[in-house]
Short mmCIF file of C-alpha atoms in Angstrom, two decimals:
data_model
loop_
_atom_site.label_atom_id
_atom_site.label_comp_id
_atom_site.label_asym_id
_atom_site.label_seq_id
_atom_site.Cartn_x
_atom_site.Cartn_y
_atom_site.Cartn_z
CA UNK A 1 11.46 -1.14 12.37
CA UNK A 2 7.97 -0.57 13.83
CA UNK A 3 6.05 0.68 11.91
CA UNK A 4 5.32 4.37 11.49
CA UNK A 5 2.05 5.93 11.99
CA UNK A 6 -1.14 4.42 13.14
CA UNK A 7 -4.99 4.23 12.72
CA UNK A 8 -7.25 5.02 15.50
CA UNK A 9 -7.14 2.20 17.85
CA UNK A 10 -5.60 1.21 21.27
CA UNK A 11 -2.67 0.03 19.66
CA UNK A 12 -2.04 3.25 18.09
CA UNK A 13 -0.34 4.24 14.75
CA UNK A 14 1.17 1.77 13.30
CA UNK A 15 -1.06 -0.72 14.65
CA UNK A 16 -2.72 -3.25 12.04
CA UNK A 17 -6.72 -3.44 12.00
CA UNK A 18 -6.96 -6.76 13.53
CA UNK A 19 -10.71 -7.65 15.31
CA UNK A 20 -9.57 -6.70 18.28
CA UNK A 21 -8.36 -3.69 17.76
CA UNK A 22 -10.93 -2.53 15.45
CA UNK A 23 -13.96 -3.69 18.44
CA UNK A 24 -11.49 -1.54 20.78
CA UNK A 25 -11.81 1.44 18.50
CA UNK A 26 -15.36 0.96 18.14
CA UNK A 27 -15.77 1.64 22.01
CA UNK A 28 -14.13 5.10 22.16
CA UNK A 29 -15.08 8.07 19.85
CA UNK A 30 -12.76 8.29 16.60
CA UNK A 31 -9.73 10.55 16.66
CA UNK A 32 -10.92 14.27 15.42
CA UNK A 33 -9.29 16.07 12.69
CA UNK A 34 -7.73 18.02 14.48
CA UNK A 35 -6.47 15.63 17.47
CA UNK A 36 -4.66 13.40 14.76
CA UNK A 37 -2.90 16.75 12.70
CA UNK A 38 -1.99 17.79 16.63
CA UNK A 39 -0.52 13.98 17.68
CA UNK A 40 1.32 13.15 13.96
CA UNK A 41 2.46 16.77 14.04
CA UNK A 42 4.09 15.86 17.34
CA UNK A 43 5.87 12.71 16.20
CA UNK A 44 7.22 14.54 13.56
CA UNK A 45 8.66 16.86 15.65
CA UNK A 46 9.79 14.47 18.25
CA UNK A 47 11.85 12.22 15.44
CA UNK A 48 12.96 15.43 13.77
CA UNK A 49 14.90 16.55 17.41
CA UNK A 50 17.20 13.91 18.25
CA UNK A 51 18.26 13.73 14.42
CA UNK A 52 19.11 17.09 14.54
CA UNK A 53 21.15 17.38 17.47
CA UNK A 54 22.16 13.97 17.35
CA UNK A 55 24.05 14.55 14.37
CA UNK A 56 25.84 17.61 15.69
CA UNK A 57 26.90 16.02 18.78
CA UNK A 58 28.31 12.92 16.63
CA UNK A 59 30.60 15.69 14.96
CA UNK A 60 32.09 16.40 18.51
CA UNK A 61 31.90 12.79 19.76
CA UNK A 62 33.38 12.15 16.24
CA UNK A 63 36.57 14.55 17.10
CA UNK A 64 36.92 13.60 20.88
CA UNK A 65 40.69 12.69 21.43
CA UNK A 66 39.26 10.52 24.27
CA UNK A 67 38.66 6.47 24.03
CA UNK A 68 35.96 6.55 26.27
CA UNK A 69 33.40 8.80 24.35
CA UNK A 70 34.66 7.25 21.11
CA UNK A 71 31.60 6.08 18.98
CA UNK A 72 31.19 2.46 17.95
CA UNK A 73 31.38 2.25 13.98
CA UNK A 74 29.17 0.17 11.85
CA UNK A 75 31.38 -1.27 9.24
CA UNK A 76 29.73 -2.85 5.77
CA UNK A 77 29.91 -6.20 7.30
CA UNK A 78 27.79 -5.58 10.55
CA UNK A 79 25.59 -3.41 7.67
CA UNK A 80 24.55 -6.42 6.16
CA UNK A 81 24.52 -8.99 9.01
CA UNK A 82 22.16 -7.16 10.88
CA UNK A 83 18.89 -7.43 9.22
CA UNK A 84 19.53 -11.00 9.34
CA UNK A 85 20.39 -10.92 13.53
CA UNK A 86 17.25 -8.33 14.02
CA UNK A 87 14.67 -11.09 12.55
CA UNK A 88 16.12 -13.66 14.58
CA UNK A 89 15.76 -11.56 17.48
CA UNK A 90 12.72 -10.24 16.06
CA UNK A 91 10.93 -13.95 15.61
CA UNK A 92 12.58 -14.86 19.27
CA UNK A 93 10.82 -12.18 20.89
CA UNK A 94 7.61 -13.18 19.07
CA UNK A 95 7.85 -16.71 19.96
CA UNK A 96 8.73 -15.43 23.50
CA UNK A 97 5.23 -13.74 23.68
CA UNK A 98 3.46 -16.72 22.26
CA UNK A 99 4.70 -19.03 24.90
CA UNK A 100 5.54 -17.11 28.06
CA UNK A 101 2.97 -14.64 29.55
CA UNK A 102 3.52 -11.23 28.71
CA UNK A 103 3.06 -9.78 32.05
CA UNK A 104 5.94 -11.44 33.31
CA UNK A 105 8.28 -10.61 30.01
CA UNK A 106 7.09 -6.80 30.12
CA UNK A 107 7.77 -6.82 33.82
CA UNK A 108 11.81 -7.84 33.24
CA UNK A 109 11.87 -5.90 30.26
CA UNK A 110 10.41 -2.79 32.23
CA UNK A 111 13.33 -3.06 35.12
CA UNK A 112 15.61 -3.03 32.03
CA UNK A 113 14.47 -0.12 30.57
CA UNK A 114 14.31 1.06 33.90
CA UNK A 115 18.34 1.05 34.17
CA UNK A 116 18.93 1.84 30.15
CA UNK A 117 16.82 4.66 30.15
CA UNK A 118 18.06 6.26 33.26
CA UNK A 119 21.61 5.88 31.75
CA UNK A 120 21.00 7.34 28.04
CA UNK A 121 18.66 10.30 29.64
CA UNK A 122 21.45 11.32 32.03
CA UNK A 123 23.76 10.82 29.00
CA UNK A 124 21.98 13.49 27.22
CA UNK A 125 20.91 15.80 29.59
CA UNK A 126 24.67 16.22 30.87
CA UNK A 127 25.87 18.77 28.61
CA UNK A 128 22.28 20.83 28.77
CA UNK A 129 22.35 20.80 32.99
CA UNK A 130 26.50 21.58 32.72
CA UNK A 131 25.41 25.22 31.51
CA UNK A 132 23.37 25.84 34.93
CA UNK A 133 26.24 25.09 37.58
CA UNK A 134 27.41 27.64 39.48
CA UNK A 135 31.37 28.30 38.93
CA UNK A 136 31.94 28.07 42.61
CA UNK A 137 29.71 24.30 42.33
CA UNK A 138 31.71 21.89 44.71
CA UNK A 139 32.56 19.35 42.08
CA UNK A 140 34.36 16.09 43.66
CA UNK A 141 35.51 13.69 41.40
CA UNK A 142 34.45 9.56 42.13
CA UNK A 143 35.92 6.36 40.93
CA UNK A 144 33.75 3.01 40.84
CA UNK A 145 36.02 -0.05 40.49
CA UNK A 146 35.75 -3.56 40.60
CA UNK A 147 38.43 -5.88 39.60
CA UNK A 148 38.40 -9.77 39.35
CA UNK A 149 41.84 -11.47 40.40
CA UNK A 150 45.06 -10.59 42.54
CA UNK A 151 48.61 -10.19 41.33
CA UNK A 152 49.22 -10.24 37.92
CA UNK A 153 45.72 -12.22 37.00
CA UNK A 154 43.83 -9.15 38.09
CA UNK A 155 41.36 -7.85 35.73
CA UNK A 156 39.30 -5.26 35.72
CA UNK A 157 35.65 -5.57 35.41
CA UNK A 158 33.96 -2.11 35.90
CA UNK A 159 36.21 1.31 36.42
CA UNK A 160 33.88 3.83 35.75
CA UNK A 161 34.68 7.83 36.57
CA UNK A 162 32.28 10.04 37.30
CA UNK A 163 32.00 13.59 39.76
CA UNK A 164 29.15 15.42 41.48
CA UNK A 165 27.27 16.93 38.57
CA UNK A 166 27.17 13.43 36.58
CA UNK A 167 25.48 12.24 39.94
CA UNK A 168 22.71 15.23 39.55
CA UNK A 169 21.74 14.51 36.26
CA UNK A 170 21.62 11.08 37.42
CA UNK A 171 18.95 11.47 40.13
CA UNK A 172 17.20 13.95 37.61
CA UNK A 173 16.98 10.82 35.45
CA UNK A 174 16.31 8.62 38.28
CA UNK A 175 13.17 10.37 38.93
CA UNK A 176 11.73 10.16 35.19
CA UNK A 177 13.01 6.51 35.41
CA UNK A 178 10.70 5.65 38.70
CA UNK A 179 7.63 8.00 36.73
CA UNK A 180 7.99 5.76 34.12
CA UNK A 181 7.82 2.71 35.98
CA UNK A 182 5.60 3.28 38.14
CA UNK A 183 2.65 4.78 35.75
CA UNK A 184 4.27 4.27 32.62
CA UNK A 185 2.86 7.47 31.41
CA UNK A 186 3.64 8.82 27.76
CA UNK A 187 5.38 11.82 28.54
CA UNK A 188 7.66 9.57 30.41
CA UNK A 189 7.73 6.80 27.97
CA UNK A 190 8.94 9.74 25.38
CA UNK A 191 11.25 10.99 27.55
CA UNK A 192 13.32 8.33 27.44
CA UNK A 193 12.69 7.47 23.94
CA UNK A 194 14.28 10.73 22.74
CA UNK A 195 17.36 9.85 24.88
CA UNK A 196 17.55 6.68 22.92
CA UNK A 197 17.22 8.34 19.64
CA UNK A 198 19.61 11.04 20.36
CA UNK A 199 21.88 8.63 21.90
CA UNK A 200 21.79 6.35 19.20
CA UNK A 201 21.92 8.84 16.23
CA UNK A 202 25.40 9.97 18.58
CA UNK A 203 27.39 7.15 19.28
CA UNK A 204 26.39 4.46 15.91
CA UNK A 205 28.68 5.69 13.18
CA UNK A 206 28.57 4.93 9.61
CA UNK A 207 32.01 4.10 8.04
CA UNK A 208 30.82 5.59 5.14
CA UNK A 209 27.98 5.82 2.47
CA UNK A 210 28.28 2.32 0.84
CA UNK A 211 27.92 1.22 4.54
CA UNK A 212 24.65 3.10 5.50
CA UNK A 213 23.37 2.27 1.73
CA UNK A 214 23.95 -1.40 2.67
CA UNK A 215 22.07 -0.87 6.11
CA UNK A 216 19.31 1.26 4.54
CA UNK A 217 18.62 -1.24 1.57
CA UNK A 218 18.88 -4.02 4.17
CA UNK A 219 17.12 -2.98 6.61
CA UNK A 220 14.37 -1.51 4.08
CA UNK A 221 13.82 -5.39 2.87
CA UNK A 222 13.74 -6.39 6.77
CA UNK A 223 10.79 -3.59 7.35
CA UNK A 224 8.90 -4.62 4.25
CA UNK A 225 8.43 -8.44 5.14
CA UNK A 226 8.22 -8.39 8.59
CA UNK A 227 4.64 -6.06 8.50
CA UNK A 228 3.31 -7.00 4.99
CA UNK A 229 4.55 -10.44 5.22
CA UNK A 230 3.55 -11.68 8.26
CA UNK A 231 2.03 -10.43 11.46
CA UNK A 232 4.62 -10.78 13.70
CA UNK A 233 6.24 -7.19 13.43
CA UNK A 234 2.48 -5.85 14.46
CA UNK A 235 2.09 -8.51 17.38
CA UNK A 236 5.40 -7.50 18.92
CA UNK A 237 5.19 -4.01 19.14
CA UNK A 238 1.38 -4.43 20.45
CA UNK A 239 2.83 -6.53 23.02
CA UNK A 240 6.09 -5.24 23.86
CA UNK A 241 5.20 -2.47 26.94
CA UNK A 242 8.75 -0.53 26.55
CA UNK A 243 9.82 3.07 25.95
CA UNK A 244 11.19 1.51 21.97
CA UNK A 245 8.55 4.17 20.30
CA UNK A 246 7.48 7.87 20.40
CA UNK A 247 3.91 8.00 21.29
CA UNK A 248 1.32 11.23 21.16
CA UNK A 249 -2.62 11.05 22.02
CA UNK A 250 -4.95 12.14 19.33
CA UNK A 251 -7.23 12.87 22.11
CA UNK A 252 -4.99 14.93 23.93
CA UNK A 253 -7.21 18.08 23.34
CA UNK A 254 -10.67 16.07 25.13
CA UNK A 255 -8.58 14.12 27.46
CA UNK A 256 -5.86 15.98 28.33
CA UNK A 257 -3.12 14.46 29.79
CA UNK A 258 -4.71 10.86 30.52
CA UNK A 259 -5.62 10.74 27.19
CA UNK A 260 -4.99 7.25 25.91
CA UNK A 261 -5.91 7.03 22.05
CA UNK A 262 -1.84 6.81 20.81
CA UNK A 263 -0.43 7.82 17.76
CA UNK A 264 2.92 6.06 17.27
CA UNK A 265 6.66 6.33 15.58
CA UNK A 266 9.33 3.07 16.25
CA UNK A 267 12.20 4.79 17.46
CA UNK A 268 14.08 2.59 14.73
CA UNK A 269 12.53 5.16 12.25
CA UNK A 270 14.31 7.59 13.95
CA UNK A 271 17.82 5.98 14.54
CA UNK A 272 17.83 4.08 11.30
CA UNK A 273 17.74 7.13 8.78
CA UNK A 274 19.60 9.46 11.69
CA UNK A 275 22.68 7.79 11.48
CA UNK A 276 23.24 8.28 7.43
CA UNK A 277 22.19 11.92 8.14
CA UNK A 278 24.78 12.55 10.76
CA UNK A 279 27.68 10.55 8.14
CA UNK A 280 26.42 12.89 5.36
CA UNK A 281 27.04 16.06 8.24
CA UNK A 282 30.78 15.03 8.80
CA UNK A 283 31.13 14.38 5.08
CA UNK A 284 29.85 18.53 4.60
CA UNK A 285 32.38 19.03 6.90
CA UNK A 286 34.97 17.01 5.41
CA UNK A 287 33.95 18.88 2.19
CA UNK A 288 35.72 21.93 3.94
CA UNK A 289 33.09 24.63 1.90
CA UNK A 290 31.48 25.84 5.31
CA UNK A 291 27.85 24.62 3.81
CA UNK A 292 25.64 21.57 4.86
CA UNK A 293 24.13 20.69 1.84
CA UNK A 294 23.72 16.98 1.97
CA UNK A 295 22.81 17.46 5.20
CA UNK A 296 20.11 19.61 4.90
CA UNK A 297 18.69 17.77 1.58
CA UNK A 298 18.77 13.96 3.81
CA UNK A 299 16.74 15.95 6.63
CA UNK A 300 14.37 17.38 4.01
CA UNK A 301 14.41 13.68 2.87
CA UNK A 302 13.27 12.62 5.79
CA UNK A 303 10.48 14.77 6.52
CA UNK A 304 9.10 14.40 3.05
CA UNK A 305 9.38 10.32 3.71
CA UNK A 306 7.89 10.29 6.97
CA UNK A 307 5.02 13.20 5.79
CA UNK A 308 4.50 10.32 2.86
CA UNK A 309 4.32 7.36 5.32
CA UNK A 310 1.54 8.82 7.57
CA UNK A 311 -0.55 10.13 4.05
CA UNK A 312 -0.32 6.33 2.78
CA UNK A 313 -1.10 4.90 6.08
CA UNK A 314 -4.54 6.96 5.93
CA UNK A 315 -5.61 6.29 2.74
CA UNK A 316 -4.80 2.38 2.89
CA UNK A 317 -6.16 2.45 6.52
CA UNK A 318 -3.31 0.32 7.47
CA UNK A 319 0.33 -0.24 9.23
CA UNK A 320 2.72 1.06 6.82
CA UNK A 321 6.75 0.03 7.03
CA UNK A 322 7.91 3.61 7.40
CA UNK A 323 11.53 2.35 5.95
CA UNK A 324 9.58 1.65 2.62
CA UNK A 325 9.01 5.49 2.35
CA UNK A 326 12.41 6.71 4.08
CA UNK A 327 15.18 4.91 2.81
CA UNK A 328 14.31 5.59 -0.93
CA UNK A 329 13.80 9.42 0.21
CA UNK A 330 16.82 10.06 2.75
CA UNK A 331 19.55 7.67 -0.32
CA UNK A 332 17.87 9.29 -3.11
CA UNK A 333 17.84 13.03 -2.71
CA UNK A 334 21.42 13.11 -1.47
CA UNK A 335 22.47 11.03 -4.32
CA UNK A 336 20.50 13.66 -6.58
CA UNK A 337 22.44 16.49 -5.88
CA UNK A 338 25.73 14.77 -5.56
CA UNK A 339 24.79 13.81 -9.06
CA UNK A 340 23.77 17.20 -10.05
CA UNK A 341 27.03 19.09 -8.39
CA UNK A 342 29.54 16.38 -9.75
CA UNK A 343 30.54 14.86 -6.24
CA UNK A 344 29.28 11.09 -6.37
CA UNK A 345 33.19 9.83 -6.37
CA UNK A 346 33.56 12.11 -3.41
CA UNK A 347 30.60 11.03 -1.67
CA UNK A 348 31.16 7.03 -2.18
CA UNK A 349 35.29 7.24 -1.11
CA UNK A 350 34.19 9.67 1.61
CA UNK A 351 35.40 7.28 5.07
CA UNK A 352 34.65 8.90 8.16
CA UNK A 353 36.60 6.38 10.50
CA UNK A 354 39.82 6.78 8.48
CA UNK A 355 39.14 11.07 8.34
CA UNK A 356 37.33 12.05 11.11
CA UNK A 357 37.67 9.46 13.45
CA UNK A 358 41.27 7.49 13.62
CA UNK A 359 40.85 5.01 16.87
CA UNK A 360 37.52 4.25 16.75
CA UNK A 361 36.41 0.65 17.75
CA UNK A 362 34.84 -1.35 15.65
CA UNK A 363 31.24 -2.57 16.13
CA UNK A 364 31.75 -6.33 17.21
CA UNK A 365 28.00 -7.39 19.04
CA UNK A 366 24.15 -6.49 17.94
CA UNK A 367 21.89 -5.50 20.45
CA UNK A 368 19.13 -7.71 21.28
CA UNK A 369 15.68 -6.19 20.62
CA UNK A 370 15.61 -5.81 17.01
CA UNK A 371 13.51 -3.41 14.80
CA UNK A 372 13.79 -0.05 16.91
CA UNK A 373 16.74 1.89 18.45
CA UNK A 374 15.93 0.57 21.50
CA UNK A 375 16.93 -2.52 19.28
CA UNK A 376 20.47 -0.71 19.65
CA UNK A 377 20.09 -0.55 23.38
CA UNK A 378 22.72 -2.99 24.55
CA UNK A 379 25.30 -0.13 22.37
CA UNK A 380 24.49 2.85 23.90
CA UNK A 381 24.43 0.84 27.10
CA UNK A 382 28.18 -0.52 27.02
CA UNK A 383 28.99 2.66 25.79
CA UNK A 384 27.68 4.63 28.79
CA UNK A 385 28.82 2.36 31.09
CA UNK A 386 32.18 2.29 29.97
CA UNK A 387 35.10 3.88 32.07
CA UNK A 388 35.02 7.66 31.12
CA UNK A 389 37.13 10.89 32.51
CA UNK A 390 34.68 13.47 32.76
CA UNK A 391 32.90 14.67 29.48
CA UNK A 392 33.78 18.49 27.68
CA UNK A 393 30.82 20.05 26.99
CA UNK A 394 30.41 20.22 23.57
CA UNK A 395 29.41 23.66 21.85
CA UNK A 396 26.97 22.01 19.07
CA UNK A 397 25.02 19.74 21.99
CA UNK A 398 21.73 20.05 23.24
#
């Protein structure tokens, strides 16, 4: 994961004090108190959302009878194979910087985010813009197919179903997508960032607790290495010019809007610890006592861990692994008070594929940019672009 808050710099939180970043920070006026409580403030706030509602729209994606808005389930082998699969793809990437020019890599991977990001924003905004159509709206239903074959060898390669009101919140998206590519501004860049972190937090299901402990404890190793180990975790994400982080100015208040001193948060931060918070939601359901307590304590968790990451960062002036300060805090609280209530056994047999969610595919591919939930990109894409019959709106979505 990238890492989670940053020093003052032009690589923003997160960002290690190599010489040039510290001669870059030494040419602009340091961040003032009260422009870096404003920009981590933010970022808290910004990961905080798309856990949130993330979670309650995986309860309703988790109980939707159909295939096509079925989530993809992380089972404990795919847990423990991908920390492995995100430092190959994490060294690849770094090796791809070192030898190819990185105008030309951020250029393809900027028409790629391009198309992702237009898809997961439109994703996520659909139930929201559903509430502001008319009754009388002319809705007309559409069909995009394309087959491969004739006869009995024909094959179907996209069938996708959509109707008028998925193709406004499409050109609503379409318009942040062009913003973003065109000036690559922040408020775009987080824009879409929050899709993929609600989006991600949504459709990646945990199997159950074992699982996400296996992921966590994984991935926490992964984090750890990769930015005190070496320096390739801080070279990629100073390099890598897509929306796969959360970003805030802590000169927002002398700069306004073009402000360009950046706070930062991997969106892997986000996903990473949002997906064992939404399990530990459906298992407070499953629990049938009409409270969310293990919910509630993992999203406590959470704040207290990422509150804990950006304190350390500032007194050890430098990147800090923000997994090293979540995963003990979102496994360990939970575990607490299933300890202190008596429901460990309950927690550890809880299996939300084989309660909550009876057909659901199993996770077969890893996405290929590692250490963010943009890392979990090539997902969410498949999943959106999968054939669908048009979406209920869901009472617990955004």
């Amino acid at each position: 994961m990238e890492e989670a808050a940053a020093l003052n710099g032009s690589a923003g939180p997160g960002a290690s004090p190599s010489p040039p970043a510290a001669a870059t920070a030494s040419a602009r006026p340091p961040a003032t108190p009260e422009g870096m409580a404003l920009a981590y403030g933010s970022l808290v706030l910004m990961a905080l959302l798309p856990i949130f509602f993330g979670a309650l729209r995986s309860v309703s994606c988790a109980k939707s009878k159909n295939s096509s808005e079925m989530p993809e389930t992380i089972t404990s082998r795919d847990a423990a194979r991908f920390p492995i699969v995100a430092s190959c793809t994490l060294l690849g990437l770094y090796l791809f910087f070192k030898i190819f020019s990185q105008e030309y890599i951020n250029l393809l991977l900027s028409m790629y985010f391009f198309v992702l990001g237009i898809l997961a924003l439109s994703h996520t905004i659909s139930p929201m813009m559903n509430r502001f159509f008319p009754a009388n709206f002319p809705n007309k239903q559409y069909q995009l197919l394309f087959t491969q074959g004739s006869g009995e060898s024909k094959e179907e390669i996209v069938n996708y179903e959509f109707d008028t009101k998925d193709l406004v919140c499409l050109a609503l998206s379409s318009v942040v997508g062009v913003w973003y590519l065109l000036r690559k501004h922040w408020i775009a860049n987080n824009l879409f960032g929050l899709a993929f972190s609600l989006n991600g937090v949504e459709l990646l299901h945990l199997n159950n607790v074992s699982t996400g402990c296996i992921l966590l404890g994984g991935l926490f190793i992964y984090d750890v290495f990769w930015v005190f180990g070496t320096n390739v975790m801080v070279t990629v994400a100073k390099s890598f010019e897509a929306p796969i982080k959360l970003v805030f100015p802590q000169d927002l208040l002398e700069k306004g809007l073009e402000a360009d001193n950046f706070a930062m948060l991997g969106l892997g931060d986000i996903v990473i610890p949002g997906i064992f918070i939404a399990l530990l939601l459906r298992f407070d359901i499953s629990l049938k006592k009409n409270t969310h307590t293990y919910f509630y304590t993992s999203f406590v968790a959470y704040i207290f861990g990422l509150g804990l990451t950006i304190f350390i960062m500032h007194i050890f002036k430098h990147a800090q692994p923000a997994l090293l300060y979540l995963v003990p805090a979102c496994i360990g609280f939970p575990l607490l008070v299933a300890l202190a209530k008596g429901e460990v056994t309950e927690m550890f047999s809880y299996e939300s594929s084989a309660e909550i969610l009876p057909h659901t595919p199993r996770l077969t591919h890893f996405p290929t940019v590692s250490g963010s939930p943009a890392s979990l990109a090539d997902s969410m894409q498949q999943k959106l672009s999968c054939p669908r019959r048009r979406r209920q709106q869901s009472p617990s979505a955004m």
